[in-house]
Amino acid sequence: MKSNRKLILQLCGATLGMFLFGFALVPLYDVFCDITGLNGKVELVASKSTGVIDTSRVITVQFVANTNENMPWQFVAKDVEIKVYPGENARADFFVKNLSSNQMVGQAIVSVSPAVGAKYFHKTQCFCFDRQVLEPKQGQDVSVLFSVDTKLPESVKKITLSYTFFDITELQPVAAN
Amino acid sequence: MASAVDHHHGPGTGITRWLFTTNHKDIGSMYLIFSLLMFFIGGTMALIIRMELVEPGLQVVQPEFFNQMTTMHGLIMVFGAVMPAFVGLANWMVPLMIGAPDMALPRLNNFSFWLLPFAFFMMLSTLFMDGGAPNFGWTFYAPLSTTYAPPSVTFFIFAIHMAGVSSILGAINVIVTIMNMRAPSMSYMKMPLFVWTWLITAFLLIAVMPVLAGTVTMMLTDIHFGTSFFDAGGGGDPVLFQHLFWFFGHPEVYIMILPAFGIISQIVPTFSRKPLFGYSSMVYATSSIALLSFTVWAHHMFTVGIPLVGELFFMYATMLISVPTGVKVFNWVATMFRGSMTFETPMLFAIAFIVLFTIGGLSGLMLAISPADFQYHDTYFVVAHFHYVLVPGAVFSIMAAAYYWMPKWTGNMYDEYLGKWHFWCSFIGLNLTFFPMHFVGLAGMPRRIPDYSIQFADFNMISSLGGFLFGFSQLIFVLVVVKCVRGGAPAKAVVWEGAEGLEWSIPSPAPYHTFEKPPEVK
């Protein structure tokens, strides 16, 4: 009977442990993707450029602008495509406008493809680092300053940056800002 | 001492016998009857699906209801029919096979059973709620199951929690019983394979059911408490849901097949009148399948955009699983080789299991090839694959087990003639249903869609006819069970000529209390 109790407690402990492990997987997957640049995950903080420019090849950077379903904002990429040397600083412009008659808060989420290129794409300044608060019908120019790492694998000739604006008005009450 | 009194009374009377029972045989029977009921409810939903798919276009149901049917069919069959059936068999047979008087935790056993009727009552009640039942597929991917879910999703989450608690408690009970209550001198490597496979299954359950519980809890907080685990707008990731779900989901499919391997490993030697070929390799193969099952989950997600290295890793890891599985199939065939075989109903189901499960395994290998999977993903080929491993796999093994041990349970022989009818109708019906799905799937018919292109019409008609044959032939099984419970030729203690094991050392029907003194094990 005593050994039963010990085994039962161990098994309950294992159950609890796996329940917590399920939650631990949330940051673990994220950490794993951040380290490896998998899943098109990119750094969400500004990075410094190295100053070295590799003029031997040209990388095409394309921009895709989307709004999430039900998000009443207009969001367009003014620059559809930019050609840059690795290491060179460049800037891409976007226009975003709140089409609704309410003050809204939006957050742009970025994804880079191909995934192998994600960790070689550096943003020195980006509107996606902050949430955007727009008054009714207010339009605004936003931009991203970026560079492509000189260590970008030779196989990658084209990088696509996809931004999606999400409505986070309810998640982030305007009053709290 | 209360236990001294317990030893001398038989079953209680009336409804309280079933409500308050702590007897492993009573609880096993309740599990089996419950799962048979769920099998028919889930089967009815499958027939509604097949009825709608007889012809292209919409005839019988609306797309919204069709989606609820595919979702509920999957959930009911996985959590309500197959898993409880295996727990029921474990309840009945594990104590008898290891020479224990009962399960280690009898009251907990009663509790884990009685959670299930409430869980599934709640799950089924969502069909009558505003907005309908869950309609997002049995895999309940976010955001379909969070942002876009019907309000009844909350009840679904609670039902999954309850069924999960039931499974975990059942698994703890099985492990404690097997590890602490074996007859003296029954070492681990003398345990029958059904006991071995259940021990490993129980560990899998403890490892992954809590992860599922965590996942549905995240859904719950996403829906009601403003978290953003799976919502990209709040910094979450819908792909995270798939990672979490399949971290549970892939071991889950082995939870539904490992006990089946155990059952087949009991039945094939009996009717071949030879000991099982390669007992220890069976044990190691089962363990390695269980361990490998934790390393392959992303093969369900080849198309979400995981990187090349990931695709390759999960492709090779998945293919690796076919090695231990191949060992098992080889051992079963080698057991039959030069055996004095007879073909009673349990053996027919067991042989059909080996043949058809191998077909399902082979289409699984095709799906594991990640470049090919981009074509097969979410088509009827996938539906054909997992029905070939679950219907002639899990369900046939449960049927085989029921026929094999029914004389021991009831004390009467079942009707062999009706049993054979049941087998052949099921066998023909299921192949008619699921084999054409390979073809329509390869041709590109998507799953979970109520309407389809006219080019798929003929094969779908065949599938539907087969589905109805399979569905209605299960009524023969009910007839067999009812007849066997009510009477029939008395069964001997050793029901089958070649049967070995402790469960045959007790009289038929198995007395209410068995092995109060531990038996001798040779």
XYZ file of C-alpha atoms in Angstrom:
699
model
C 0.000 0.000 0.000
C 2.843 2.371 0.855
C 4.533 1.693 -2.475
C 1.176 2.329 -4.188
C 0.996 5.760 -2.626
C 4.524 6.623 -3.684
C 3.892 5.529 -7.274
C 0.573 7.392 -7.436
C 2.226 10.578 -6.208
C 4.991 10.189 -8.780
C 2.455 9.705 -11.567
C 0.386 12.691 -10.427
C 3.589 14.704 -10.349
C 4.365 13.607 -13.896
C 0.864 14.625 -14.978
C 1.227 18.053 -13.411
C 4.687 18.378 -14.885
C 3.437 17.649 -18.398
C 0.574 20.138 -17.938
C 3.108 22.822 -17.082
C 5.402 21.629 -19.865
C 2.549 22.328 -22.323
C 2.621 25.968 -21.221
C 6.412 26.008 -21.177
C 6.316 24.995 -24.845
C 4.836 28.426 -25.701
C 8.021 30.370 -24.905
C 10.214 27.401 -25.829
C 8.929 27.280 -29.406
C 9.358 31.052 -29.596
C 12.914 30.925 -28.286
C 13.723 28.127 -30.700
C 12.351 30.096 -33.656
C 14.106 33.291 -32.584
C 17.481 31.599 -32.282
C 17.229 29.784 -35.569
C 15.196 32.336 -37.512
C 12.734 29.562 -38.356
C 9.127 30.280 -39.195
C 10.092 33.667 -40.739
C 10.506 35.096 -37.245
C 12.605 38.231 -37.179
C 14.073 40.353 -34.422
C 11.599 42.853 -33.103
C 14.246 45.287 -31.890
C 16.373 47.726 -33.837
C 19.773 46.494 -34.947
C 22.874 48.452 -35.914
C 24.320 48.252 -39.401
C 27.918 47.091 -39.774
C 28.977 49.600 -42.416
C 30.394 47.028 -44.818
C 28.679 47.021 -48.219
C 28.934 44.087 -50.591
C 28.518 45.455 -54.114
C 29.089 42.120 -55.828
C 25.411 41.161 -55.752
C 22.014 42.770 -55.636
C 19.150 41.601 -53.469
C 15.558 42.295 -54.405
C 13.398 43.144 -51.418
C 9.644 43.055 -51.965
C 6.967 44.454 -49.705
C 3.492 43.132 -49.106
C 0.970 45.095 -47.062
C -2.171 43.460 -45.701
C -4.801 44.203 -43.134
C -6.274 41.426 -41.073
C -9.845 40.439 -41.807
C -12.364 42.984 -40.432
C -9.649 45.606 -39.953
C -11.107 48.784 -41.509
C -7.771 50.324 -42.389
C -6.246 51.090 -45.722
C -2.648 49.899 -45.827
C -0.478 50.029 -48.927
C 3.181 49.646 -49.733
C 4.409 52.688 -51.669
C 7.543 50.798 -52.597
C 6.603 47.421 -54.002
C 10.154 46.403 -54.676
C 13.586 47.798 -53.783
C 16.969 46.560 -55.006
C 19.770 46.823 -52.445
C 23.362 45.718 -51.962
C 23.940 43.594 -48.873
C 25.024 45.902 -46.065
C 23.473 48.973 -47.651
C 20.925 50.981 -45.639
C 17.585 51.390 -47.367
C 14.151 52.729 -46.631
C 10.695 51.568 -47.656
C 7.565 53.677 -47.303
C 4.026 52.672 -46.568
C 0.778 54.523 -46.172
C -1.818 53.607 -43.599
C -5.227 55.171 -43.063
C -7.987 54.570 -40.570
C -11.181 54.300 -42.650
C -13.473 53.898 -39.661
C -15.098 56.658 -37.663
C -13.527 55.547 -34.377
C -10.114 55.995 -32.907
C -8.306 52.689 -33.421
C -5.071 51.031 -32.376
C -3.258 48.830 -34.887
C -0.243 46.633 -34.651
C 1.692 45.485 -37.699
C 3.079 41.958 -37.556
C 5.915 41.183 -39.902
C 6.884 37.939 -41.559
C 9.886 37.349 -43.791
C 10.210 34.731 -46.452
C 12.131 32.705 -47.355
C 12.597 31.647 -43.767
C 16.346 31.088 -44.271
C 16.707 34.785 -45.075
C 14.808 35.952 -42.006
C 17.704 36.246 -39.604
C 19.835 38.136 -42.181
C 17.252 40.876 -42.535
C 17.882 43.719 -40.116
C 15.461 46.491 -39.360
C 17.130 49.579 -37.875
C 13.829 51.385 -37.467
C 10.322 50.144 -38.098
C 6.741 51.208 -37.571
C 6.113 47.603 -36.527
C 8.122 48.195 -33.353
C 5.281 50.367 -32.054
C 1.524 50.240 -32.125
C -0.133 52.847 -34.311
C -2.928 54.998 -32.892
C -5.019 56.622 -35.622
C -7.885 59.094 -35.238
C -10.993 58.597 -37.419
C -10.125 59.018 -41.128
C -6.544 59.921 -40.238
C -3.892 58.856 -42.730
C -0.189 58.544 -41.982
C 3.054 57.720 -43.757
C 5.092 55.021 -42.052
C 8.433 53.575 -42.994
C 10.975 50.912 -42.268
C 14.745 51.396 -42.367
C 16.545 48.176 -43.057
C 19.628 46.464 -44.329
C 20.383 42.981 -45.553
C 23.273 41.205 -43.866
C 26.361 40.598 -46.017
C 26.349 37.034 -44.676
C 23.053 36.318 -46.454
C 23.390 32.915 -48.182
C 24.150 33.121 -51.926
C 21.030 31.115 -52.721
C 18.727 33.901 -51.525
C 18.231 36.485 -54.250
C 14.849 37.828 -53.284
C 13.366 38.545 -49.857
C 9.718 39.273 -49.276
C 8.592 41.273 -46.280
C 4.943 40.856 -45.430
C 3.213 43.170 -42.991
C -0.241 42.536 -41.614
C -2.066 45.137 -39.554
C -4.133 43.741 -36.704
C -6.825 45.553 -34.803
C -5.744 45.619 -31.156
C -8.037 48.436 -30.056
C -9.826 46.125 -27.646
C -6.713 44.342 -26.463
C -4.929 47.653 -25.758
C -7.507 50.158 -24.518
C -6.790 53.635 -25.872
C -7.102 55.075 -22.387
C -4.118 53.026 -21.282
C -1.889 54.720 -23.824
C -12.191 -4.975 8.420
C -14.282 -3.687 5.574
C -12.187 -5.565 3.054
C -12.909 -8.876 4.789
C -16.640 -8.225 4.381
C -16.149 -7.185 0.762
C -14.653 -10.533 -0.071
C -17.855 -12.335 0.752
C -20.541 -10.344 -0.969
C -21.383 -10.529 -4.623
C -22.591 -7.820 -6.948
C -24.993 -5.236 -5.520
C -28.545 -5.052 -6.710
C -30.350 -2.671 -9.029
C -28.924 0.521 -10.399
C -26.647 1.096 -7.407
C -24.596 -1.932 -8.443
C -23.495 0.060 -11.470
C -23.349 3.497 -9.862
C -21.251 2.524 -6.869
C -19.381 -0.515 -8.130
C -15.652 -0.763 -7.583
C -15.403 -4.161 -9.281
C -13.052 -4.110 -12.245
C -15.293 -6.462 -14.249
C -18.410 -4.315 -13.746
C -16.500 -1.148 -14.610
C -14.926 -2.850 -17.618
C -18.360 -3.866 -18.871
C -19.683 -0.333 -18.385
C -16.740 1.100 -20.333
C -17.367 -1.365 -23.168
C -21.111 -0.709 -23.339
C -20.513 3.044 -23.194
C -18.027 2.883 -26.035
C -20.374 0.733 -28.123
C -23.074 3.361 -27.646
C -20.667 6.112 -28.684
C -19.563 3.959 -31.640
C -23.144 3.978 -32.882
C -23.649 7.713 -32.260
C -20.382 8.552 -34.037
C -21.274 6.034 -36.734
C -24.641 7.675 -37.324
C -22.827 10.950 -37.888
C -20.509 9.213 -40.353
C -23.563 7.926 -42.227
C -25.002 11.452 -42.404
C -21.683 12.527 -43.929
C -21.758 9.641 -46.426
C -25.420 10.351 -47.221
C -24.564 13.927 -48.166
C -21.633 12.716 -50.275
C -23.597 10.158 -52.311
C -23.861 12.706 -55.111
C -22.215 16.050 -55.904
C -24.163 19.100 -54.827
C -26.040 19.664 -51.598
C -28.897 17.249 -50.925
C -29.358 16.267 -47.322
C -27.705 18.766 -44.992
C -26.405 22.313 -45.038
C -22.634 22.897 -45.095
C -22.704 24.296 -41.527
C -24.271 21.097 -40.219
C -21.950 18.968 -42.360
C -18.983 20.619 -40.645
C -20.493 19.849 -37.251
C -20.901 16.216 -38.307
C -17.282 15.762 -39.434
C -16.081 17.417 -36.212
C -18.324 15.492 -33.839
C -17.798 12.193 -35.678
C -14.049 12.495 -35.149
C -14.262 13.623 -31.523
C -16.833 10.993 -30.530
C -14.982 8.154 -32.231
C -11.546 9.077 -30.849
C -12.414 10.140 -27.302
C -15.746 8.369 -26.841
C -15.510 5.066 -28.696
C -11.933 3.867 -29.227
C -10.216 5.126 -26.065
C -12.919 3.998 -23.591
C -13.144 0.614 -25.346
C -9.449 0.007 -24.700
C -9.808 1.192 -21.096
C -12.729 -1.214 -20.721
C -10.668 -4.106 -22.060
C -7.821 -3.131 -19.728
C -10.209 -3.085 -16.782
C -11.543 -6.511 -17.563
C -8.394 -8.251 -18.680
C -5.319 -6.695 -17.025
C -6.151 -7.956 -13.490
C -7.093 -11.370 -14.903
C -3.900 -11.565 -16.947
C -1.500 -10.605 -14.163
C -3.313 -12.532 -11.420
C -4.501 -9.495 -9.433
C -7.793 -9.465 -7.464
C -8.850 -6.066 -8.877
C -7.433 -2.794 -10.133
C -5.145 -1.041 -7.645
C -7.437 1.972 -7.183
C -11.026 0.711 -7.433
C -12.846 3.855 -6.301
C -10.808 6.016 -8.645
C -11.747 3.507 -11.330
C -15.440 4.111 -10.710
C -14.855 7.884 -10.812
C -12.915 7.785 -14.083
C -15.728 5.853 -15.735
C -18.551 8.061 -14.485
C -16.793 11.201 -15.720
C -17.273 9.973 -19.281
C -21.081 9.925 -19.589
C -21.174 13.502 -18.298
C -18.362 14.625 -20.592
C -20.066 13.212 -23.659
C -23.528 14.321 -22.614
C -22.108 17.831 -22.545
C -20.270 17.346 -25.840
C -23.412 16.042 -27.571
C -25.638 18.711 -26.049
C -23.746 21.318 -28.095
C -25.641 19.976 -31.127
C -28.776 21.640 -29.763
C -27.213 24.959 -28.775
C -27.441 28.309 -30.543
C -24.808 28.438 -33.246
C -24.599 24.673 -33.341
C -21.966 22.197 -32.252
C -18.219 22.659 -32.794
C -17.632 22.855 -36.535
C -13.876 23.292 -36.803
C -12.754 19.697 -37.365
C -11.693 17.249 -34.669
C -8.239 18.860 -34.692
C -9.862 22.184 -33.634
C -7.187 24.403 -35.168
C -7.042 27.978 -33.934
C -8.302 30.509 -35.012
C -11.238 28.406 -36.297
C -11.775 27.139 -32.767
C -11.164 30.477 -31.050
C -11.921 33.644 -33.016
C -14.408 32.022 -35.394
C -15.842 29.329 -33.134
C -19.521 28.957 -32.242
C -20.370 29.842 -28.619
C -20.679 26.127 -27.780
C -16.890 25.809 -27.975
C -16.696 26.479 -24.234
C -18.740 23.358 -23.531
C -16.534 21.433 -25.919
C -13.449 22.580 -23.997
C -14.966 21.485 -20.692
C -15.953 18.114 -22.169
C -12.394 17.562 -23.407
C -11.085 18.459 -19.952
C -13.375 15.901 -18.313
C -12.577 13.149 -20.806
C -8.898 13.973 -20.361
C -9.087 13.722 -16.563
C -10.854 10.386 -16.980
C -8.099 9.095 -19.272
C -5.304 10.273 -16.992
C -6.879 8.718 -13.894
C -7.464 5.501 -15.832
C -3.825 5.502 -16.951
C -2.532 6.049 -13.398
C -4.713 3.165 -12.259
C -3.399 0.845 -14.965
C 0.241 1.686 -14.223
C -0.122 1.178 -10.464
C -1.982 -2.095 -11.048
C 0.603 -3.485 -13.447
C 3.659 -2.345 -11.512
C 2.497 -3.267 -8.011
C -0.073 -6.035 -8.271
C 1.403 -8.706 -10.514
C 1.297 -12.242 -9.181
C 4.554 -13.185 -7.451
C 7.120 -14.486 -9.944
C 5.399 -12.774 -12.875
C 8.358 -10.707 -13.986
C 7.967 -7.903 -16.501
C 9.214 -10.108 -19.319
C 6.613 -12.764 -18.469
C 3.684 -10.360 -18.787
C 1.250 -10.991 -21.635
C 1.739 -8.521 -24.482
C -1.678 -6.949 -23.975
C -0.506 -5.947 -20.484
C 2.802 -4.675 -21.849
C 1.237 -2.566 -24.572
C -1.249 -1.112 -22.080
C 1.541 -0.227 -19.653
C 3.287 1.719 -22.400
C 0.017 3.277 -23.568
C -0.710 4.443 -20.026
C 2.642 6.216 -19.875
C 1.873 7.876 -23.214
C -1.488 9.031 -21.834
C 0.166 10.596 -18.790
C 2.707 12.317 -21.007
C 0.355 13.880 -23.553
C -3.170 14.238 -22.153
C -1.985 17.043 -19.816
C -0.526 18.862 -22.838
C -3.935 18.653 -24.524
C -5.505 19.969 -21.329
C -3.068 22.879 -21.411
C -3.852 23.561 -25.065
C -7.618 23.729 -24.567
C -7.019 25.884 -21.478
C -5.115 28.334 -23.674
C -8.059 28.311 -26.095
C -10.372 29.035 -23.186
C -8.334 32.008 -21.988
C -7.947 33.281 -25.558
C -11.710 33.194 -25.993
C -12.824 34.531 -22.636
C -9.953 36.181 -20.790
C -8.200 38.273 -23.423
C -4.962 36.311 -23.778
C -3.387 35.913 -27.213
C -1.695 32.517 -27.275
C -2.952 31.819 -30.781
C -3.792 35.350 -31.960
C -1.097 36.997 -34.092
C -2.577 40.444 -33.433
C -1.711 40.117 -29.745
C 1.715 38.587 -30.348
C 0.596 34.962 -30.432
C 0.837 32.478 -33.252
C -1.839 30.222 -34.753
C 0.888 27.784 -35.820
C 1.730 27.374 -32.122
C -1.665 25.750 -31.739
C -0.775 23.139 -34.319
C 2.553 22.431 -32.639
C 0.865 21.961 -29.266
C -2.032 19.955 -30.663
C 0.136 17.533 -32.606
C 2.588 17.183 -29.749
C -0.428 15.568 -28.108
C -2.009 14.290 -31.311
C 0.688 12.069 -32.656
C 1.277 10.087 -29.457
C -2.528 9.990 -29.250
C -2.760 7.940 -32.445
C -0.380 5.417 -30.866
C -2.523 5.443 -27.738
C -5.257 4.184 -30.047
C -3.125 1.505 -31.726
C -0.653 0.096 -29.158
C -3.331 -1.785 -27.146
C -4.543 -3.109 -30.507
C -1.057 -4.511 -31.130
C -1.314 -6.201 -27.749
C -4.685 -7.760 -28.543
C -3.487 -9.114 -31.879
C -0.405 -10.519 -30.149
C -2.727 -12.488 -27.815
C -5.069 -13.771 -30.505
C -2.701 -14.785 -33.306
C -0.692 -17.289 -31.184
C -3.912 -18.846 -29.821
C -5.376 -19.668 -33.215
C -1.990 -20.567 -34.702
C -1.394 -22.915 -31.746
C 2.158 -21.650 -31.465
C 3.824 -19.300 -28.998
C 4.250 -15.736 -30.198
C 7.314 -15.316 -32.395
C 9.807 -12.816 -30.957
C 8.156 -11.850 -27.643
C 10.971 -9.635 -26.447
C 11.368 -7.897 -29.809
C 7.637 -7.092 -29.590
C 8.195 -5.392 -26.236
C 11.142 -3.381 -27.513
C 9.329 -2.495 -30.741
C 6.332 -1.194 -28.776
C 8.587 0.885 -26.525
C 10.479 2.371 -29.438
C 7.256 3.235 -31.263
C 6.128 5.048 -28.110
C 9.401 6.976 -27.800
C 9.563 7.853 -31.499
C 5.991 9.142 -31.382
C 7.259 12.244 -29.556
C 9.615 13.197 -32.384
C 7.314 13.225 -35.406
C 4.478 15.628 -34.648
C 5.289 18.191 -37.321
C 4.656 15.697 -40.136
C 1.038 16.822 -39.743
C 2.210 20.360 -40.500
C 4.461 20.003 -43.544
C 2.514 22.726 -45.364
C 2.510 25.434 -42.665
C 5.894 26.676 -43.837
C 8.378 24.905 -41.599
C 11.944 25.208 -42.897
C 13.671 22.624 -45.051
C 15.683 21.203 -42.136
C 12.446 20.662 -40.236
C 10.768 19.012 -43.194
C 13.696 16.622 -43.559
C 13.951 15.823 -39.853
C 10.269 15.044 -39.469
C 10.183 13.089 -42.719
C 13.043 10.786 -41.706
C 11.839 10.434 -38.108
C 8.405 9.426 -39.370
C 9.823 6.864 -41.738
C 11.904 5.461 -38.890
C 8.691 4.420 -37.126
C 7.966 1.942 -39.894
C 10.947 -0.129 -38.686
C 9.558 -1.210 -35.280
C 6.088 -1.464 -36.836
C 7.516 -3.714 -39.530
C 9.082 -5.867 -36.792
C 5.633 -6.391 -35.316
C 3.978 -7.309 -38.602
C 6.834 -9.688 -39.347
C 6.457 -11.331 -35.924
C 2.711 -11.871 -36.386
C 3.240 -13.420 -39.798
C 6.066 -15.571 -38.452
C 3.783 -16.698 -35.606
C 1.211 -17.898 -38.128
C 3.844 -19.532 -40.336
C 3.515 -23.330 -40.095
C 0.990 -22.974 -37.294
C -2.070 -25.206 -37.008
C -4.361 -22.367 -37.863
C -8.124 -22.195 -37.472
C -10.280 -19.273 -38.457
C -12.780 -18.465 -35.741
C -14.186 -14.923 -35.748
C -11.496 -13.385 -33.476
C -8.784 -14.787 -35.753
C -10.544 -13.465 -38.869
C -10.609 -9.986 -37.360
C -6.964 -10.357 -36.302
C -5.786 -11.410 -39.767
C -7.805 -8.624 -41.382
C -6.132 -6.280 -38.889
C -2.667 -7.362 -39.985
C -3.405 -7.032 -43.713
C -5.402 -3.803 -43.627
C -3.323 -2.078 -40.962
C -0.303 -2.698 -43.176
C -2.094 -0.985 -46.061
C -2.814 1.962 -43.762
C 0.808 1.997 -42.651
C 1.983 2.039 -46.240
C -0.176 5.033 -47.174
C 1.223 6.636 -44.013
C 4.701 6.201 -45.434
C 3.541 7.876 -48.645
C 2.233 10.810 -46.613
C 5.502 11.001 -44.692
C 7.367 11.946 -47.883
C 7.173 15.670 -47.337
C 7.333 16.847 -50.993
C 4.536 14.422 -51.850
C 2.583 15.488 -48.781
C 2.188 18.973 -50.247
C -0.052 17.299 -52.826
C -1.827 14.899 -50.453
C -2.320 17.304 -47.556
C -5.969 17.767 -46.524
C -7.225 15.508 -49.319
C -9.266 12.336 -49.066
C -6.005 10.397 -49.281
C -5.358 11.427 -45.683
C -8.896 10.377 -44.767
C -8.310 6.988 -46.421
C -5.003 6.607 -44.576
C -6.206 7.273 -41.062
C -9.405 5.322 -41.498
C -7.348 2.325 -42.644
C -5.308 2.474 -39.454
C -8.216 3.289 -37.166
C -11.106 1.164 -38.468
C -9.444 -2.135 -39.388
C -6.733 -1.170 -36.907
C -8.217 0.002 -33.644
C -11.874 -0.963 -34.223
C -11.184 -4.437 -35.653
C -8.827 -5.212 -32.785
C -11.532 -4.211 -30.306
C -14.010 -6.441 -32.152
C -11.462 -9.272 -32.181
C -10.927 -8.823 -28.443
C -14.659 -8.790 -27.785
C -15.190 -12.083 -29.648
C -12.062 -13.606 -28.112
C -12.930 -12.881 -24.486
C -16.746 -12.722 -24.674
C -17.146 -16.415 -23.704
C -14.963 -15.720 -20.650
C -17.062 -12.683 -19.727
C -20.509 -14.204 -20.205
C -19.856 -17.918 -19.764
C -21.581 -18.588 -23.077
C -20.202 -19.130 -26.555
C -21.219 -16.443 -29.012
C -22.958 -17.375 -32.263
C -20.040 -18.224 -34.563
C -22.265 -18.121 -37.655
C -23.451 -14.573 -36.946
C -19.924 -13.583 -35.940
C -18.601 -14.640 -39.329
C -21.403 -12.705 -41.033
C -20.459 -9.677 -38.971
C -16.825 -10.047 -39.974
C -17.368 -10.470 -43.699
C -19.926 -7.656 -43.979
C -17.608 -5.351 -42.035
C -14.586 -6.394 -44.050
C -16.258 -5.851 -47.421
C -18.052 -2.720 -46.231
C -14.994 -0.973 -44.922
C -12.867 -1.714 -47.979
C -15.646 -0.446 -50.225
C -15.865 2.689 -48.085
C -12.257 3.595 -47.637
C -10.331 2.149 -50.566
C -11.868 4.461 -53.220
C -10.961 7.414 -50.980
C -7.315 6.781 -51.922
C -8.161 7.423 -55.564
C -10.307 10.536 -55.082
C -7.695 11.866 -52.677
C -4.841 11.428 -55.115
C -7.018 13.114 -57.733
C -7.358 16.089 -55.412
C -10.696 15.855 -53.617
C -10.400 17.926 -50.429
C -11.594 16.580 -47.099
C -14.319 18.158 -44.920
C -16.251 19.561 -47.896
C -19.947 18.685 -48.414
C -19.910 19.239 -52.172
C -17.398 18.043 -54.753
C -16.420 18.117 -58.379
C -18.402 15.798 -60.634
C -15.307 13.762 -61.557
C -15.330 12.223 -58.053
C -18.969 11.137 -58.228
C -18.583 7.406 -58.978
C -16.025 6.663 -56.289
C -18.034 8.630 -53.735
C -21.129 6.632 -54.569
C -19.149 3.411 -53.938
C -17.781 4.830 -50.664
C -21.261 5.721 -49.484
C -22.714 2.302 -50.325
C -19.806 0.658 -48.524
C -20.293 2.991 -45.579
C -23.910 1.959 -45.187
C -22.997 -1.736 -45.463
C -20.307 -1.288 -42.805
C -22.537 0.780 -40.548
C -25.545 -1.512 -40.586
C -23.473 -4.693 -40.275
C -22.439 -3.453 -36.820
C -26.004 -4.208 -35.771
C -25.109 -7.874 -36.252
C -22.501 -7.369 -33.533
C -25.142 -6.027 -31.160
C -27.260 -9.091 -31.930
C -24.287 -11.374 -31.218
C -23.587 -9.652 -27.899
C -27.231 -9.738 -26.778
C -27.581 -13.409 -27.711
C -24.330 -14.281 -25.976
C -25.275 -12.488 -22.764
C -28.680 -14.204 -22.680
C -27.509 -17.728 -23.378
C -25.738 -20.093 -25.718
C -23.534 -23.132 -25.452
C -21.680 -23.037 -22.101
C -18.065 -21.999 -22.466
C -15.253 -24.068 -20.977
C -12.598 -22.489 -18.740
C -10.062 -22.711 -21.562
C -12.326 -21.385 -24.282
C -9.883 -21.744 -27.156
C -7.786 -24.843 -27.715
C -4.489 -23.013 -28.090
C -5.137 -20.292 -25.487
C -2.525 -19.632 -22.831
C -2.487 -17.244 -19.903
C -3.916 -16.732 -16.434
C -7.294 -15.513 -17.690
C -8.050 -19.056 -18.890
C -7.211 -20.612 -15.500
C -10.440 -19.305 -13.974
C -13.885 -20.691 -14.797
C -16.205 -19.198 -17.421
C -18.000 -16.918 -16.733
C -15.273 -15.257 -14.692
C -16.493 -15.208 -11.050
C -17.231 -11.804 -9.526
C -14.066 -12.053 -7.449
C -10.969 -13.691 -8.874
C -7.404 -14.292 -7.734
C -8.040 -13.432 -4.094
C -4.998 -15.640 -3.573
C -2.210 -14.911 -6.059
C -1.895 -17.687 -8.645
C 1.235 -19.689 -9.456
C 3.034 -18.463 -12.560
C 5.213 -20.910 -14.424
